[in-house]
Coordinates of N, CA and C in Angstrom, one line a residue:
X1 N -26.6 31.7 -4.8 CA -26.6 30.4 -5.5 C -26.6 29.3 -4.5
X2 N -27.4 28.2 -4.7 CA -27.5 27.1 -4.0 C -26.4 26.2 -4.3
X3 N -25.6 26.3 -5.2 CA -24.8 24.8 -5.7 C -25.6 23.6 -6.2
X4 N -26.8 24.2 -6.9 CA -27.2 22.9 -7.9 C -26.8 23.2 -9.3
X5 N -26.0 22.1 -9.8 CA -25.6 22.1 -11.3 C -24.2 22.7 -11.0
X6 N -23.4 22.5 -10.3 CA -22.6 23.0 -10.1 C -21.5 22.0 -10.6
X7 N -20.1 21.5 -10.3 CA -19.1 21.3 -10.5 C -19.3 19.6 -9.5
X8 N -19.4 18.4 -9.6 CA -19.7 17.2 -8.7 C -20.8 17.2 -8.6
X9 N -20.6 16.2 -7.0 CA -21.7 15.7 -7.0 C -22.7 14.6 -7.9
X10 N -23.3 13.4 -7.6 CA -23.9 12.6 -8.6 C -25.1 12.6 -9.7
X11 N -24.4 12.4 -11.1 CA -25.4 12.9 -11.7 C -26.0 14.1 -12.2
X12 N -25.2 15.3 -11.9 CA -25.5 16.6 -11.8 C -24.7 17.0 -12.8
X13 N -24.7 17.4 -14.2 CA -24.2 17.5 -15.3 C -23.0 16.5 -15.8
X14 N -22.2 17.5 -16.6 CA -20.9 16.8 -17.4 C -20.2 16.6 -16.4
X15 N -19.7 17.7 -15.3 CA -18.8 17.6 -14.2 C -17.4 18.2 -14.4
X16 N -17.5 18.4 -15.7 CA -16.2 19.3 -16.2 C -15.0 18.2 -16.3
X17 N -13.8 19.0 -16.5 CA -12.9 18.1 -16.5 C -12.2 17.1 -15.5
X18 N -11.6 16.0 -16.2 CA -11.0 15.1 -15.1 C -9.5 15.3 -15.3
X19 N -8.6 15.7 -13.3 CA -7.7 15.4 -13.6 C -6.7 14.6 -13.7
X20 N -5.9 15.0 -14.5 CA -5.0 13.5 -14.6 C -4.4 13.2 -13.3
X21 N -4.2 11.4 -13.1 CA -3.5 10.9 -11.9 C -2.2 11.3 -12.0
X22 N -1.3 11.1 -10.8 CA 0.1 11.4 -11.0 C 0.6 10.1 -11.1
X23 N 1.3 10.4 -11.9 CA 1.7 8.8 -12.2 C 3.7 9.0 -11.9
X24 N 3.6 8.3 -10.5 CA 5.3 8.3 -10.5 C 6.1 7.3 -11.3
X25 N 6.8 7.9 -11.7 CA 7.8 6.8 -12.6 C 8.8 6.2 -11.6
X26 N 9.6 6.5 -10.9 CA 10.6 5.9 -10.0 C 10.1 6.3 -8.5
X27 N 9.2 5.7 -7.6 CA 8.8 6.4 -6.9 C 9.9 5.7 -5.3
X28 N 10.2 4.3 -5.8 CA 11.2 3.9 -5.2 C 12.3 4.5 -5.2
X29 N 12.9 5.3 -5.7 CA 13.8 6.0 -5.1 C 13.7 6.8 -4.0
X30 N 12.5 7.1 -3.3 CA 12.3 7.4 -2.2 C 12.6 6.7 -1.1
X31 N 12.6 5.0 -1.2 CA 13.8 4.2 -0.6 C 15.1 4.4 -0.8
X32 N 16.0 5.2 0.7 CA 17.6 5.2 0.4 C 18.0 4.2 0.6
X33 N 19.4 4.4 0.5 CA 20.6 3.3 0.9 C 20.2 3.2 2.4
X34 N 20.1 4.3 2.9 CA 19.9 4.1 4.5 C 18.7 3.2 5.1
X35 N 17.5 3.8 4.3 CA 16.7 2.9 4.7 C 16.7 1.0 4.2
X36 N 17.2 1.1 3.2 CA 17.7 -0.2 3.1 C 18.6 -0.8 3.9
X37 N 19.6 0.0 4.2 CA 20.6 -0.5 5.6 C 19.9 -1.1 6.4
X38 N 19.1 -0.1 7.1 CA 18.2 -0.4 8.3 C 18.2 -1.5 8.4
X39 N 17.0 -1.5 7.1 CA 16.1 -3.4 6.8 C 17.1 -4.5 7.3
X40 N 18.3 -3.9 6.5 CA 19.4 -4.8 6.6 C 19.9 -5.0 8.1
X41 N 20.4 -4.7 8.5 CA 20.4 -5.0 10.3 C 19.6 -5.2 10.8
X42 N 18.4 -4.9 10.9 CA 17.4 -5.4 11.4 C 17.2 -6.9 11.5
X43 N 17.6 -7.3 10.4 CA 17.8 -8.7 9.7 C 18.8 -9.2 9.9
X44 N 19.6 -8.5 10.6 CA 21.0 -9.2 10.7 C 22.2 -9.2 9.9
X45 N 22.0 -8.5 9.5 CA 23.0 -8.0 8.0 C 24.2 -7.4 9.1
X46 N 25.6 -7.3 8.7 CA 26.9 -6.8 8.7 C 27.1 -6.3 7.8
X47 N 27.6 -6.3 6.6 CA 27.9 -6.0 5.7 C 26.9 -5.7 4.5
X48 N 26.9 -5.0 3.5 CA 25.9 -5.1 2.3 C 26.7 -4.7 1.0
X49 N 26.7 -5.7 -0.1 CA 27.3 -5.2 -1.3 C 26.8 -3.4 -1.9
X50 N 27.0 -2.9 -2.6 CA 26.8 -2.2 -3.3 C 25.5 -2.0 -4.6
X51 N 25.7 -3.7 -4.9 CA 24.5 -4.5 -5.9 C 23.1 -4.3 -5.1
X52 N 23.5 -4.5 -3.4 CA 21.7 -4.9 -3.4 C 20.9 -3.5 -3.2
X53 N 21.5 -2.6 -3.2 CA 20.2 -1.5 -3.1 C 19.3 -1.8 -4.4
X54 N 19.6 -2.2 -5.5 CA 18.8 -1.4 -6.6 C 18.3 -3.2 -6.9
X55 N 18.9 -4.0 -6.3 CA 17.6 -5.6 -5.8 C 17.0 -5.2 -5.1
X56 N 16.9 -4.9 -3.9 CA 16.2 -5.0 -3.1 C 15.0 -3.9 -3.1
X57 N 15.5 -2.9 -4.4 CA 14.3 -1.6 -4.5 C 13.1 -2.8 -5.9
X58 N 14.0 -3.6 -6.3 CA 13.1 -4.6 -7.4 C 12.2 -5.5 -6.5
X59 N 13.0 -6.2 -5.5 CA 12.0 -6.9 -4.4 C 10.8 -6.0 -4.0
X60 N 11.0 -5.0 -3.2 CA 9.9 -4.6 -3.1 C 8.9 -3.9 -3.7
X61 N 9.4 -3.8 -5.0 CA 8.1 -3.1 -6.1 C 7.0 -4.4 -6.0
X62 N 7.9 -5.5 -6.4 CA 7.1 -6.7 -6.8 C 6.4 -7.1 -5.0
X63 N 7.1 -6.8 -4.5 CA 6.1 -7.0 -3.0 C 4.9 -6.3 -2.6
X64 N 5.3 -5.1 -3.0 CA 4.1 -4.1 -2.6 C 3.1 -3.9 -3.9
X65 N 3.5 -4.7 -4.8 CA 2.4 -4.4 -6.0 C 1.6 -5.8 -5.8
X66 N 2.3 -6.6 -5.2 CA 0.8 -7.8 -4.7 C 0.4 -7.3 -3.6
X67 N 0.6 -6.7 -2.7 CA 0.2 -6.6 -1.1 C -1.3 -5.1 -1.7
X68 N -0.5 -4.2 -2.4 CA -1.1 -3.1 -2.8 C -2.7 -3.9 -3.7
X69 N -2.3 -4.3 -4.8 CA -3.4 -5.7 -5.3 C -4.3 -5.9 -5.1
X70 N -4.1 -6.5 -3.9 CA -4.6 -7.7 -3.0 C -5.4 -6.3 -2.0
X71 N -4.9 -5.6 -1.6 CA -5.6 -4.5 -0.7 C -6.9 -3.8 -1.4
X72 N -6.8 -3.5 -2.6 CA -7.5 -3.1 -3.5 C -8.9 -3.9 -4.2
X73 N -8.5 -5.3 -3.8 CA -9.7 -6.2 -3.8 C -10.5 -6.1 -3.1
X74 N -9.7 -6.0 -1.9 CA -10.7 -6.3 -0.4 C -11.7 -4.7 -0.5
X75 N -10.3 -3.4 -1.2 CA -11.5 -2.3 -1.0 C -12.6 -2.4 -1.7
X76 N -12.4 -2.6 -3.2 CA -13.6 -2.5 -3.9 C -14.6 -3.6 -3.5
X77 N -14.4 -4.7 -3.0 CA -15.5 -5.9 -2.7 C -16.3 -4.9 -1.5
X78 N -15.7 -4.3 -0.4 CA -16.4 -3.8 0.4 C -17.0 -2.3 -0.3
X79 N -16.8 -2.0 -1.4 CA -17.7 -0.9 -2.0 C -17.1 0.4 -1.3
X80 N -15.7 0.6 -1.4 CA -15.3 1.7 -0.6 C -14.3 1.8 -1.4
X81 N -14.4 3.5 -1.5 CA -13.3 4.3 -2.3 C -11.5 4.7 -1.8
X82 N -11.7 4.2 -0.3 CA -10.3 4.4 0.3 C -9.7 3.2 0.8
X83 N -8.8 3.1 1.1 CA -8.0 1.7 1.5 C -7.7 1.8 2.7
X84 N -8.3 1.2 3.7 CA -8.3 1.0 5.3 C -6.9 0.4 5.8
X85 N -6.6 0.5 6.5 CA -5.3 -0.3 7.6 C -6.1 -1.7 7.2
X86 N -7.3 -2.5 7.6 CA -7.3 -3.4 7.9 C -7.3 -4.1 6.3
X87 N -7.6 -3.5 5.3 CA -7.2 -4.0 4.0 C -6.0 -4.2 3.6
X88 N -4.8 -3.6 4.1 CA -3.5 -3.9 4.4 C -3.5 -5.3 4.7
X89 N -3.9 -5.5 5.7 CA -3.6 -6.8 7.2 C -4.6 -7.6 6.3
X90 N -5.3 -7.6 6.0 CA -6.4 -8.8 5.2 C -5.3 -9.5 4.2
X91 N -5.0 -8.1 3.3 CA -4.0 -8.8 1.8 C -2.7 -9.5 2.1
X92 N -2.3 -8.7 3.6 CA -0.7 -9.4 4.1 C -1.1 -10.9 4.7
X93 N -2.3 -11.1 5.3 CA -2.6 -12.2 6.0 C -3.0 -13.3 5.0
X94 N -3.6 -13.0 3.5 CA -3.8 -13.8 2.6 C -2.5 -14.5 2.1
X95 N -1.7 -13.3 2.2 CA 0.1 -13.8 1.3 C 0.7 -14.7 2.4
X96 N -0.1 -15.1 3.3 CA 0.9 -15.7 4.7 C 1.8 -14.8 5.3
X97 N 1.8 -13.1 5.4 CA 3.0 -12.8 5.9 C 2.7 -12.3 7.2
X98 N 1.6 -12.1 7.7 CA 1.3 -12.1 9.3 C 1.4 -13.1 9.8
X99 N 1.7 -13.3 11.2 CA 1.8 -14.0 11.8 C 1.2 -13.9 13.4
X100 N 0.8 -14.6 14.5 CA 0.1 -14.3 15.8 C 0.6 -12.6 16.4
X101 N 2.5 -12.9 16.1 CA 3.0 -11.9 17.2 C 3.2 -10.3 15.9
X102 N 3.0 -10.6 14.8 CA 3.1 -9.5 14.1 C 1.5 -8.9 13.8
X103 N 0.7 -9.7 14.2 CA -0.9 -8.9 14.4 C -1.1 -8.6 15.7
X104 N -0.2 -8.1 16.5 CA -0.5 -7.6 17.7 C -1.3 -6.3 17.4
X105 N -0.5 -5.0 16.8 CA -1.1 -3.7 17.0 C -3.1 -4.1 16.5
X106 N -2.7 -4.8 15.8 CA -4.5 -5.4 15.0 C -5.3 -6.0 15.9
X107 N -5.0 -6.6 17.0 CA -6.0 -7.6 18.0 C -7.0 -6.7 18.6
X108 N -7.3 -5.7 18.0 CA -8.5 -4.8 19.0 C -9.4 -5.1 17.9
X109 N -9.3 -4.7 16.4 CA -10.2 -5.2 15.0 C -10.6 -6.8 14.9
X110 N -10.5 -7.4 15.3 CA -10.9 -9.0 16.0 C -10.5 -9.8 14.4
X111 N -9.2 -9.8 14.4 CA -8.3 -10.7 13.4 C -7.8 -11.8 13.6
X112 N -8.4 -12.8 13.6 CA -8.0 -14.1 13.8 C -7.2 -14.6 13.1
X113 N -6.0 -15.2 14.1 CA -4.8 -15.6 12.8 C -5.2 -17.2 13.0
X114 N -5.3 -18.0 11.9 CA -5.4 -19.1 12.0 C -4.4 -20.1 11.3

């Protein structure tokens, strides 16, 4: 058998079934306390209530669902089915959150911060 009419491929029959995406419901909970800590020192935190893990898991849904967004623009405008590092850095650079010294690992992809 050659593999024409087979299973894919464009155009080449029904294609059979589609399967369903996985759709996580809580997928932030894969952010712990610990990794929240972290953030938190990093930043200069001493202390942390008890309250902010499950703010700070709200902050970043709504962070990463514009950054994710905005990444997803840039893919489809360029006609490409995967999302590159530099679509990352395009959608973070649009939101203003790059800066000269946080696009360092990027200065080889010729990203101009302006």
């Amino acid at each position: 058998m050659t593999g024409y009419g087979s299973q894919g491929g464009k155009g080449l029959g029904k294609g059979g079934a589609k399967r369903p995406l996985k759709f996580y419901r809580n997928c932030l909970r894969g952010i712990t306390k610990p990794d929240i800590r972290r953030l938190a020192r990093r930043g200069g935190v001493k202390r942390i209530s008890g309250l902010i893990y499950e703010e700070a898991r709200a902050i970043l849904r709504v962070f990463l669902g514009n950054v994710i967004r905005d990444a997803a623009i840039y893919t489809e405008h360029a006609k490409r089915n995967i999302v590159t590092a530099l679509d990352v850095v395009y959608a973070l650079k649009r939101q203003g959150r790059l800066t000269p010294t946080t696009i360092g690992p990027f200065q080889g992809h010729h990203i101009h911060s302006t």
